[in-house]
């Protein structure tokens, strides 16, 4: 990998807690920061994990991060993914990708145009039952 990742976690709720230590300990990640529209929540999260915290995606995009992980309410995913891609950041988001077809279409178009990476974090394929079925079909 040419450049290490500097990840901004957007949304400091219960779900993002599961990913923060993973990002922090990954050998290709050199920095992790967080943001939440509830600044007290971002501050508590930042202090818990020893990372910088911000009050919005806009503020995070002013830093040197090169990737954004979105763990916000599902109806916000599409616009936030689009904003991050337009700002030149790679994006990982919780499911769903977006709640409007037009947002999905724009995300696909932006990825094609920018060659940035977008990944939707569907984790059901890693459930034991899914892994079992996959192994049986190989």
XYZ file of C-alpha atoms in Angstrom:
138
model
C 0.000 0.000 0.000
C 1.425 3.346 -1.070
C -0.186 5.622 1.476
C -1.389 4.716 4.936
C -4.987 5.482 5.801
C -6.039 8.352 8.015
C -9.610 7.509 8.934
C -12.326 9.847 10.134
C -15.140 8.047 11.951
C -18.424 9.879 11.511
C -21.019 9.030 14.143
C -19.913 8.211 17.668
C -22.634 5.783 18.654
C -22.608 2.188 19.811
C -21.965 0.750 16.352
C -18.814 2.773 15.642
C -17.284 1.610 18.922
C -16.885 -1.826 17.335
C -14.711 -0.437 14.543
C -12.545 2.143 16.288
C -10.030 -0.218 17.880
C -9.910 -2.249 14.648
C -8.978 0.856 12.668
C -6.514 2.013 15.318
C -4.686 -1.317 15.373
C -4.641 -1.969 11.621
C -1.109 -1.796 10.175
C -2.272 0.309 7.194
C -3.971 2.936 9.369
C -1.790 5.672 10.824
C -4.449 7.969 12.274
C -8.055 7.804 13.469
C -10.262 10.774 14.358
C -13.995 11.082 15.022
C -16.911 13.463 14.635
C -20.501 13.668 15.753
C -23.082 16.436 15.530
C -23.466 16.055 19.293
C -20.105 17.497 20.322
C -20.346 16.058 23.843
C -20.705 12.598 22.328
C -17.710 13.213 20.035
C -15.644 14.505 22.948
C -16.459 11.505 25.135
C -15.707 9.132 22.260
C -12.453 10.914 21.412
C -11.292 10.841 25.015
C -12.236 7.165 25.400
C -10.157 6.168 22.384
C -7.453 8.825 22.643
C -8.270 10.444 19.295
C -9.066 13.924 18.011
C -12.746 14.790 17.776
C -14.815 17.169 15.693
C -18.409 18.383 15.451
C -19.200 17.566 11.802
C -18.130 15.934 8.585
C -17.291 19.412 7.289
C -14.806 19.925 10.131
C -13.299 16.472 9.616
C -12.846 17.118 5.901
C -10.671 20.115 6.762
C -8.110 17.737 8.315
C -5.627 15.460 6.541
C -7.833 12.345 6.627
C -7.997 10.386 3.396
C -10.861 8.049 4.337
C -14.217 8.388 6.086
C -16.138 5.628 7.896
C -19.812 6.532 8.213
C -21.841 5.163 11.131
C -24.753 7.587 11.205
C -28.517 7.023 10.919
C -29.298 5.133 7.713
C -31.232 7.937 6.026
C -28.102 10.144 6.134
C -25.706 7.702 4.448
C -26.273 8.714 0.818
C -25.668 12.466 1.172
C -22.709 11.936 3.523
C -21.053 9.378 1.235
C -21.505 11.757 -1.698
C -20.047 14.672 0.272
C -16.990 12.649 1.316
C -16.373 11.317 -2.202
C -16.689 14.820 -3.660
C -14.113 15.937 -1.085
C -11.701 13.313 -2.415
C -11.943 10.775 0.416
C -12.326 7.013 0.292
C -15.517 5.917 2.062
C -16.722 2.961 4.121
C -20.332 3.131 5.269
C -22.685 1.076 7.342
C -25.663 -0.327 5.453
C -27.554 0.761 3.524
C -25.510 2.587 0.895
C -28.304 5.155 0.625
C -32.058 5.355 1.003
C -32.698 6.951 -2.382
C -31.922 5.406 -5.765
C -30.593 8.723 -7.072
C -28.012 8.786 -4.263
C -26.898 5.242 -5.121
C -26.540 6.239 -8.770
C -24.520 9.320 -7.865
C -22.211 7.310 -5.581
C -21.513 4.814 -8.375
C -20.864 7.677 -10.812
C -18.496 9.426 -8.382
C -16.519 6.247 -7.761
C -16.159 5.708 -11.508
C -15.061 9.316 -12.039
C -12.714 9.671 -9.061
C -11.353 6.117 -8.785
C -11.821 6.414 -5.037
C -12.879 3.371 -3.035
C -16.388 3.061 -1.655
C -17.288 0.052 0.483
C -20.638 -0.715 2.026
C -20.099 -2.576 5.278
C -22.445 -5.509 4.864
C -21.212 -7.954 7.484
C -23.897 -10.659 7.237
C -21.682 -12.636 4.877
C -19.400 -13.274 7.854
C -22.096 -14.800 10.053
C -21.320 -18.455 10.834
C -24.364 -19.688 8.902
C -23.325 -17.703 5.818
C -19.742 -18.915 6.044
C -20.973 -22.503 6.377
C -23.114 -22.205 3.230
C -20.254 -20.617 1.320
C -17.915 -23.459 2.273
C -20.520 -26.061 1.249
C -20.907 -24.440 -2.179
C -17.187 -24.303 -2.964
